[in-house]
mmCIF file of C-alpha atoms and ligand atoms in Angstrom:
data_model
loop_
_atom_site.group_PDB
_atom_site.id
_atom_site.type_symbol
_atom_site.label_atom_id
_atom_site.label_comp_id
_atom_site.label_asym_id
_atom_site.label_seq_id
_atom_site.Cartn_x
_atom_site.Cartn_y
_atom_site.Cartn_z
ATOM 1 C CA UNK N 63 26.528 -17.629 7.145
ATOM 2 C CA UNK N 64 23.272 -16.805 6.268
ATOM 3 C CA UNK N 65 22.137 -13.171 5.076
ATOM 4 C CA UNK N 66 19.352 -11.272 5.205
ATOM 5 C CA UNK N 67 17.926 -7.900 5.663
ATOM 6 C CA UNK N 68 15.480 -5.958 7.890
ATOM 7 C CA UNK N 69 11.812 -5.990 6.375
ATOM 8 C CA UNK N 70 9.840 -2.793 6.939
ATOM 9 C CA UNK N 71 6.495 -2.691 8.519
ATOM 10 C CA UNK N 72 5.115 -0.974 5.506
ATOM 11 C CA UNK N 73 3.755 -3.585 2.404
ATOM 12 C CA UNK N 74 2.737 -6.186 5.449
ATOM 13 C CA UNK N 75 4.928 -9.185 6.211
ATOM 14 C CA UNK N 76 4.378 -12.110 3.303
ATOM 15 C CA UNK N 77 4.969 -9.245 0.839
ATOM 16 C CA UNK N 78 8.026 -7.985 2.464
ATOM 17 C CA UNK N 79 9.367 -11.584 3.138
ATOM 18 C CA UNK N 80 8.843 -12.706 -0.743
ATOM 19 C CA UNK N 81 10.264 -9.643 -1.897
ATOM 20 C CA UNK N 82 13.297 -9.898 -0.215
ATOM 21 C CA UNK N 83 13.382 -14.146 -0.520
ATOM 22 C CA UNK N 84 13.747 -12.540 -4.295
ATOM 23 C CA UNK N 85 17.099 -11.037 -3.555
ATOM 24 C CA UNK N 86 18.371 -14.385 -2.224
ATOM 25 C CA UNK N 87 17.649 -13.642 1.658
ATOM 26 C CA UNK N 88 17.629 -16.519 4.241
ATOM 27 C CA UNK N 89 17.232 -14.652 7.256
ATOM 28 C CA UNK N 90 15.277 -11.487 8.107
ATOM 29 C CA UNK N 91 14.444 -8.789 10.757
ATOM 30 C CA UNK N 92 11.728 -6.745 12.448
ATOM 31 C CA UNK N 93 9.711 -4.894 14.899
ATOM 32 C CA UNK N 94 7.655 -6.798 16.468
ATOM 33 C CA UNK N 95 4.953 -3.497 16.627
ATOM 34 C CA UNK N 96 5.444 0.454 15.857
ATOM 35 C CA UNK N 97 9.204 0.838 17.065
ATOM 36 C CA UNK N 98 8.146 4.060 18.297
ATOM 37 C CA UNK N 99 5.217 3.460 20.541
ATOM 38 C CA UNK N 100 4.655 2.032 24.432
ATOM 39 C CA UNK N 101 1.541 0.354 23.610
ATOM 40 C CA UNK N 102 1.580 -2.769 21.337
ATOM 41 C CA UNK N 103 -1.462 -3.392 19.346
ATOM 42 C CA UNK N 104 -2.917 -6.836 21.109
ATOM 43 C CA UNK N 105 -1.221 -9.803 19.153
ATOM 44 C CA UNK N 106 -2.729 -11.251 16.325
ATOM 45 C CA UNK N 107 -2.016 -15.009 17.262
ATOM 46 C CA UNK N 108 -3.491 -16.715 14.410
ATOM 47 C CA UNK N 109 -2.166 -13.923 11.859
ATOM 48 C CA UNK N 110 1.240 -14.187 13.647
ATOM 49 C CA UNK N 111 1.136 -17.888 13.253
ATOM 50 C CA UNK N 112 0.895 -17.777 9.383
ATOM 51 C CA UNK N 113 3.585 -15.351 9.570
ATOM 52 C CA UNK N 114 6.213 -18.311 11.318
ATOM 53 C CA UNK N 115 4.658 -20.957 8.927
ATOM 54 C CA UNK N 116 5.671 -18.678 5.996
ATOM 55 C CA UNK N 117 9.046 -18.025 7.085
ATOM 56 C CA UNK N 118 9.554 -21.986 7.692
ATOM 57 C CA UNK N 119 8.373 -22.693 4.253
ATOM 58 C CA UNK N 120 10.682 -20.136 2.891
ATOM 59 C CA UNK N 121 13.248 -21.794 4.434
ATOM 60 C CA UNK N 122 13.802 -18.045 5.938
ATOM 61 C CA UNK N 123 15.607 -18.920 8.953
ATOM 62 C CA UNK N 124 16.224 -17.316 11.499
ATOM 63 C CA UNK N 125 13.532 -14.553 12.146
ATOM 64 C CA UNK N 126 15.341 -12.238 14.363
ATOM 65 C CA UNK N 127 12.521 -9.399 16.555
ATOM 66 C CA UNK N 128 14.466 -6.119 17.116
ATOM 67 C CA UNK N 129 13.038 -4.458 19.899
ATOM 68 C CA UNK N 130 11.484 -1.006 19.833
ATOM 69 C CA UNK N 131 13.731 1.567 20.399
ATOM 70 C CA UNK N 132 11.859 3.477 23.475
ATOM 71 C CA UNK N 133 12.709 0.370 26.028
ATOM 72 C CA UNK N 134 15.681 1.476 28.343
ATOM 73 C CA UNK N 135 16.359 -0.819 31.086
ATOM 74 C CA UNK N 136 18.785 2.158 32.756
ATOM 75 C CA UNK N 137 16.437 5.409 33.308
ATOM 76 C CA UNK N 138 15.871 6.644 36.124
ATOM 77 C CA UNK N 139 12.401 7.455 35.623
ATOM 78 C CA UNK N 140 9.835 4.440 37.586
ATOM 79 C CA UNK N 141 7.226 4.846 35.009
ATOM 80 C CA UNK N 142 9.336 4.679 31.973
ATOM 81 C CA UNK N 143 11.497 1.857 33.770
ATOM 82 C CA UNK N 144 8.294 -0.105 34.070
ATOM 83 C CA UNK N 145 6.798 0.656 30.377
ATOM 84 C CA UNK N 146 10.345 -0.875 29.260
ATOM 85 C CA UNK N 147 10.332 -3.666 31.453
ATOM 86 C CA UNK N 148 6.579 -4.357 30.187
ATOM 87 C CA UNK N 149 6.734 -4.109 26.398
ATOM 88 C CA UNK N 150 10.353 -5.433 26.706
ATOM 89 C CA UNK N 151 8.710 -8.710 28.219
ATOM 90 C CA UNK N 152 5.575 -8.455 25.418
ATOM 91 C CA UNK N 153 8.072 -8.232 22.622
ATOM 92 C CA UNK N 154 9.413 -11.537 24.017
ATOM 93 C CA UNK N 155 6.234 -12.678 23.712
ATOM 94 C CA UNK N 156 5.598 -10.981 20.123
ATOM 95 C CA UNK N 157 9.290 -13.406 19.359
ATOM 96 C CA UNK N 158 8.230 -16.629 20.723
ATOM 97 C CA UNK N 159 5.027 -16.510 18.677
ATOM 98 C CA UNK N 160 6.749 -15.353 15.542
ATOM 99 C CA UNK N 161 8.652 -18.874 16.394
ATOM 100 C CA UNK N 162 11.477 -16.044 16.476
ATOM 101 C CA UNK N 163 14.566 -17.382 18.912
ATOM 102 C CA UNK N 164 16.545 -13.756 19.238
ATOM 103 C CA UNK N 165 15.430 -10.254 20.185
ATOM 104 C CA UNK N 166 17.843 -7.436 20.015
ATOM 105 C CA UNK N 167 18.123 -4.833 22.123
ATOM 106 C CA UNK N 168 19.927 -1.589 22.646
ATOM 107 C CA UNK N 169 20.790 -2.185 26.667
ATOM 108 C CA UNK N 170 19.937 1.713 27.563
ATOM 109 C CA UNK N 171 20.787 4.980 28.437
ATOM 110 C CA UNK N 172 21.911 6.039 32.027
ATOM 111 C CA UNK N 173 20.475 9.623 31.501
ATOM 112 C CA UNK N 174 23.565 10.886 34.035
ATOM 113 C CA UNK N 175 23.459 8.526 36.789
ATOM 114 C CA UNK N 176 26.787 7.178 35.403
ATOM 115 C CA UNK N 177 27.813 3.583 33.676
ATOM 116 C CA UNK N 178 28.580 2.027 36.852
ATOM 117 C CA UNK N 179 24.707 2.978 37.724
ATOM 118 C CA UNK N 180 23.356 2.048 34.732
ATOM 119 C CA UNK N 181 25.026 -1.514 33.981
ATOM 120 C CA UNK N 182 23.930 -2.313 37.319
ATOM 121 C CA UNK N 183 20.341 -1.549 36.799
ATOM 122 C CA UNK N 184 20.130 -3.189 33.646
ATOM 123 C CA UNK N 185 21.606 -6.366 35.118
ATOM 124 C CA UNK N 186 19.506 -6.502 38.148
ATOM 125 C CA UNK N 187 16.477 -5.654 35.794
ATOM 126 C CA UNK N 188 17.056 -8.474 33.709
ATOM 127 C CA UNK N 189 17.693 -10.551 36.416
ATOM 128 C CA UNK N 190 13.616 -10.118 37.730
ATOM 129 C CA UNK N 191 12.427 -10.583 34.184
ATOM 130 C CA UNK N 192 14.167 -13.343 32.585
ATOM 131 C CA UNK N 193 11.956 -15.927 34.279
ATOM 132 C CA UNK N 194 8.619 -14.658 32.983
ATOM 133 C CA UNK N 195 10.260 -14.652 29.295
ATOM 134 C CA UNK N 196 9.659 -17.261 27.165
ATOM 135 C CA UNK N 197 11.926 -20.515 26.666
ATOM 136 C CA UNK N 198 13.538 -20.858 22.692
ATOM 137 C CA UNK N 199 13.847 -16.873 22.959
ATOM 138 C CA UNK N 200 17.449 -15.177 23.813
ATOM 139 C CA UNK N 201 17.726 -11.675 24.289
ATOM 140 C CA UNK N 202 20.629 -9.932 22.158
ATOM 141 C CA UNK N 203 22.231 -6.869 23.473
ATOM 142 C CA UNK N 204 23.295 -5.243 20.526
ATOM 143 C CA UNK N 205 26.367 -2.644 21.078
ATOM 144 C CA UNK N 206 25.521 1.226 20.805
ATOM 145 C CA UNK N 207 26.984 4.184 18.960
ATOM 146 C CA UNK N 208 27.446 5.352 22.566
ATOM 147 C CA UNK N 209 25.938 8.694 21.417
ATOM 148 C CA UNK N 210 25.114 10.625 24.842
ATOM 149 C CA UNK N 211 24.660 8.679 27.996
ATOM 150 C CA UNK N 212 23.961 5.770 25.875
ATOM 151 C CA UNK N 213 25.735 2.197 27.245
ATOM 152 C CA UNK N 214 26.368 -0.831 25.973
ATOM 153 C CA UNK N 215 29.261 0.698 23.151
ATOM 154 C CA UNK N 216 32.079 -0.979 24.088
ATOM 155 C CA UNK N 217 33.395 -4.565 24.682
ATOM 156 C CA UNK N 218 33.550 -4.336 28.020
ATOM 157 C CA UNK N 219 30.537 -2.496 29.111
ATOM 158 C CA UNK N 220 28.327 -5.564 27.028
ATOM 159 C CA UNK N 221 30.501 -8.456 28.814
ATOM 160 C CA UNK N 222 30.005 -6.899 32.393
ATOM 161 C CA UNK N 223 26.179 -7.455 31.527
ATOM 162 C CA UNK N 224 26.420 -11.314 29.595
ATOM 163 C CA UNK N 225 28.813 -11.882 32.522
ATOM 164 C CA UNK N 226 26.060 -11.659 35.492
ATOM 165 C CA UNK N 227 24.164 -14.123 33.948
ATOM 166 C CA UNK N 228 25.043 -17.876 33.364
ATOM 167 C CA UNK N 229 26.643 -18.775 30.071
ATOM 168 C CA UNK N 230 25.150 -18.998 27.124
ATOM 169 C CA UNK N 231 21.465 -16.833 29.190
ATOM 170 C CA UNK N 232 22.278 -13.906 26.731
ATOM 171 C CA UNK N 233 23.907 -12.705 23.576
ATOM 172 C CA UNK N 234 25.400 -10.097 21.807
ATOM 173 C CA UNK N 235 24.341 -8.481 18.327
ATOM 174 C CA UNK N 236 27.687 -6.642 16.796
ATOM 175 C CA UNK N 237 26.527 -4.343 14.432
ATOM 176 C CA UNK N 238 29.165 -2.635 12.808
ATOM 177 C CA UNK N 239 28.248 1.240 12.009
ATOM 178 C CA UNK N 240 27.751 1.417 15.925
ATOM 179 C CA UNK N 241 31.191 -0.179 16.787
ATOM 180 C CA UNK N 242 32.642 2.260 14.272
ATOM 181 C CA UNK N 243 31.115 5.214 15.418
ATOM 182 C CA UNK N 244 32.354 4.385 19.275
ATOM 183 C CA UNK N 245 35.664 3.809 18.114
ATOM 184 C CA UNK N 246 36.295 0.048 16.491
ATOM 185 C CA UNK N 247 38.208 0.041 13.462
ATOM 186 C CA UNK N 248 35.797 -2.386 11.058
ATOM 187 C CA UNK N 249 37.335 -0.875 7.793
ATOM 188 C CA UNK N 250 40.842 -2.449 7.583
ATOM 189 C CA UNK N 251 41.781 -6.050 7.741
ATOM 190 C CA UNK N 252 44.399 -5.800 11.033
ATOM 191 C CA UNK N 253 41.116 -3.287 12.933
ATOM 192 C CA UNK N 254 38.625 -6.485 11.867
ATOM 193 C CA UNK N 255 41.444 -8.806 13.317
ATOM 194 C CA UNK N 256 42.411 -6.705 16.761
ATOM 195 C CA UNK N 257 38.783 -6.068 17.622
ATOM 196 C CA UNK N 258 37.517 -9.543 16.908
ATOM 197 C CA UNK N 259 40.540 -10.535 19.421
ATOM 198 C CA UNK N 260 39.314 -8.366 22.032
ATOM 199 C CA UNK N 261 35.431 -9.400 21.829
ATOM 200 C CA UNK N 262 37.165 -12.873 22.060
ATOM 201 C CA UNK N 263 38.939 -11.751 24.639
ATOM 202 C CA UNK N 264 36.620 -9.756 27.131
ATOM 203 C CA UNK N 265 33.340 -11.352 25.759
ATOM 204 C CA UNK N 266 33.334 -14.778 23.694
ATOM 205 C CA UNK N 267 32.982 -15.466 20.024
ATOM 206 C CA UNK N 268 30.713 -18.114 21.110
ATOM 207 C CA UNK N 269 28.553 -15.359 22.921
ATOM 208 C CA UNK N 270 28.035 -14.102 19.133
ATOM 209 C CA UNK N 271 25.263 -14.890 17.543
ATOM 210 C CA UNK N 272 23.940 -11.895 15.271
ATOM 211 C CA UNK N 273 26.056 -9.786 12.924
ATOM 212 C CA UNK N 274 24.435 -6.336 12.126
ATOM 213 C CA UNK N 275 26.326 -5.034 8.482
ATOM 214 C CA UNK N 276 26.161 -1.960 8.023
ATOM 215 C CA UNK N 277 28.296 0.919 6.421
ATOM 216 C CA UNK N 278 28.641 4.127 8.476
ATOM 217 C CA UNK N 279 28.292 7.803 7.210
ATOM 218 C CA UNK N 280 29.887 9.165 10.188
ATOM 219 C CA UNK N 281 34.338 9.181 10.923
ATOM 220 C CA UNK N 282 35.127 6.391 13.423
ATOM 221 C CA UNK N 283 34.702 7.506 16.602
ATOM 222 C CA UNK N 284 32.288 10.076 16.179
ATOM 223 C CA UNK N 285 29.424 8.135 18.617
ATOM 224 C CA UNK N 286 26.709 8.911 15.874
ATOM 225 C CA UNK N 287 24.568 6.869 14.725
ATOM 226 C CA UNK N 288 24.145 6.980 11.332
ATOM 227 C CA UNK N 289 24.024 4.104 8.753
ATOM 228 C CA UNK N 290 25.140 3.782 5.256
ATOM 229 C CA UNK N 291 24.673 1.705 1.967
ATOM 230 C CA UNK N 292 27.653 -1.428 2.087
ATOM 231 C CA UNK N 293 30.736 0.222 0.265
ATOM 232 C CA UNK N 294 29.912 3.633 0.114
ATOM 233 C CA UNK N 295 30.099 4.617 3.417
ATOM 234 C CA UNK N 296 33.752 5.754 5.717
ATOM 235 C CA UNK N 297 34.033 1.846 6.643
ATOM 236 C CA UNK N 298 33.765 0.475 3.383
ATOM 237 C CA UNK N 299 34.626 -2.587 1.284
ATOM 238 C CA UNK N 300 37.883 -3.957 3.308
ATOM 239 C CA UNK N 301 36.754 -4.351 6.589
ATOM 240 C CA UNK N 302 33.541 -5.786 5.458
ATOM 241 C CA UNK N 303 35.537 -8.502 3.099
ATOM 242 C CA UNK N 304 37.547 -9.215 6.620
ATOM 243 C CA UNK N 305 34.810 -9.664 8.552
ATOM 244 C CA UNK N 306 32.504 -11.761 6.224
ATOM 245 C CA UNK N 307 35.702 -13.923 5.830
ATOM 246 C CA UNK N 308 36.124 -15.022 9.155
ATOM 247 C CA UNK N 309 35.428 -19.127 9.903
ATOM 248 C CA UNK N 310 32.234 -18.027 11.423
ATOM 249 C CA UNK N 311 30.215 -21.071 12.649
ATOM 250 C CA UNK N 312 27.748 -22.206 10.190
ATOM 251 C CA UNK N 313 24.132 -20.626 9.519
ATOM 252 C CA UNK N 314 25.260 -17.399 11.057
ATOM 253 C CA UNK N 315 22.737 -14.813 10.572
ATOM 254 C CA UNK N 316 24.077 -11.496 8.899
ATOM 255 C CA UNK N 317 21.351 -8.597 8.778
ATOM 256 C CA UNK N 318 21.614 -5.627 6.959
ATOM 257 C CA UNK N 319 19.635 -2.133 8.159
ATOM 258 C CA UNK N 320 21.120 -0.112 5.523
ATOM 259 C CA UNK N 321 19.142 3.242 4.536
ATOM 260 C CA UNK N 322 16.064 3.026 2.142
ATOM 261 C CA UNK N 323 15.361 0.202 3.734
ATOM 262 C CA UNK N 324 12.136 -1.621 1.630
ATOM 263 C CA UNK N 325 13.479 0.102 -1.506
ATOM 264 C CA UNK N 326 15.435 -1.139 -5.055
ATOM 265 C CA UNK N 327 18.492 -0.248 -2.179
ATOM 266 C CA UNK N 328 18.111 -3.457 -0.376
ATOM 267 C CA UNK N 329 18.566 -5.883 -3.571
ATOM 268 C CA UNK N 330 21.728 -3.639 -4.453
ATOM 269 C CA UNK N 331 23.016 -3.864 -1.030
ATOM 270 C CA UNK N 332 22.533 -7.815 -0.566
ATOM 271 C CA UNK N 333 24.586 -7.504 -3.626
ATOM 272 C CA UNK N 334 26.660 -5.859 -2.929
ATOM 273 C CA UNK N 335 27.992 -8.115 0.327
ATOM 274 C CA UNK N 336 27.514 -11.528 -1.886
ATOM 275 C CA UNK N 337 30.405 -9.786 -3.841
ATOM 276 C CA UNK N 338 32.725 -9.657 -0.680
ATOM 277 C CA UNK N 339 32.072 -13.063 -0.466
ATOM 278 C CA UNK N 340 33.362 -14.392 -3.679
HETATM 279 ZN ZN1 ZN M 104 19.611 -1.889 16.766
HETATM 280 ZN ZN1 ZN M 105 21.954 -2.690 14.400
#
């Protein structure tokens, strides 16, 4: 597998990518623009460029684009369906020219109008934009806390979405605070084996291809979202060791978004999951 962390915004990307190349990373993460805005700043192109050329001769492979957090491909709301649908597509964009092959992205929110509603609207809504997205670029769903009306938290919610598509169109990102917060038992060895049978079982291993580590401060199935440093958190070092262990196919990327992220945290918490390794 290959690890790597989530590189802030803050410090600009070269800095942020040798500073964590430092800490032994071979993979890393990011917004593509301010996570927390509609508008992206017009792209950069020959800035961005430099950026992929940097990563390539850092060997940091790959670059994974999360996608801001405001997209939701299930509200109800026209506007806000077509500002998702819109910087959704431009962060696909944002990935291609990063020479970035995954975005991840938290599916949505049904805001009430029920799952059954929901899945179906993000299905059909990735259905009209997948052909104006770029080729080399996959779209992740990652699974949710499932805080609220939020989708996309369990197994079978993210297959009934990879399922509508042709094999292999999408992927899922498991990150493992959210599964533990909506109820998946990543801190002991027989939770790590019976859920990783049931993702086999209702999605695909091969459907896999971005692991999210991160401890969780919240009991399991509390459906919030909070993250915590590796081993000091209510999953802890067990189902981590478990999970790292598996015969995972080679160059998979592991990403940490553990708190303090762009702080002396991040070398401790690399760290600290090279030492589950051993
Ligand atoms: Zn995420
Ligand atoms: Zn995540």
């Amino acid at each position: 597998m290959r690890l790597g962390i989530h590189i802030p915004l803050k410090g600009g990307f070269a800095a942020n990518l040798m500073r964590v190349k430092e800490y032994g990373c071979e993979t890393i993460q990011l917004f593509a623009g301010n996570p927390t805005a509609w508008k992206m700043a017009p792209p950069n192109v020959v800035e961005i460029e430099k950026r992929a050329v940097l990563a390539r001769e850092q060997s940091i492979y790959p670059v994974v684009i999360h996608c801001a957090y405001l997209v939701n491909l299930a509200t109800r709301s026209p506007d806000f369906h077509e500002k998702s649908v819109q910087l959704l597509g431009e962060t696909m964009q944002r990935a291609a020219l990063h020479g970035a092959p995954y975005v991840v992205l938290h599916t949505g929110n049904h805001g009430g109008a029920g799952v059954e509603e929901g899945l179906e609207q993000i299905i059909e809504t990735i259905d009209g934009a997948l052909p104006k997205w770029p080729d080399g670029v996959k779209l992740l769903l990652e699974n949710t806390a499932g805080s609220g009306t939020a989708l996309g938290s369990s197994f079978e919610e993210l297959a009934r979405i990879l399922k509508s598509f042709p094999p292999y169109t999408l992927g899922i990102c498991l990150d493992t605070a959210h599964g533990w917060a909506a109820g998946y038992d990543f801190g002991t060895a027989d939770g790590v084996k019976m859920l990783l049978e049931q993702f086999e079982r209702l999605i695909g291993l091969e459907s896999l291809y971005l692991l999210h580590l991160n401890d969780a401060k919240v009991a399991r199935g509390s459906r919030v979202d909070r993250h915590e440093h590796i081993g000091r958190g209510q999953i802890g070092r067990d189902g981590f060791r478990e999970l790292l262990r598996q015969p995972w196919p080679e160059g998979m990327p592991v990403i940490l978004e553990t708190p303090d992220i762009g702080s002396e945290w991040d070398r401790r918490n690399l760290k600290a999951v090279r030492s589950l390794l051993l």
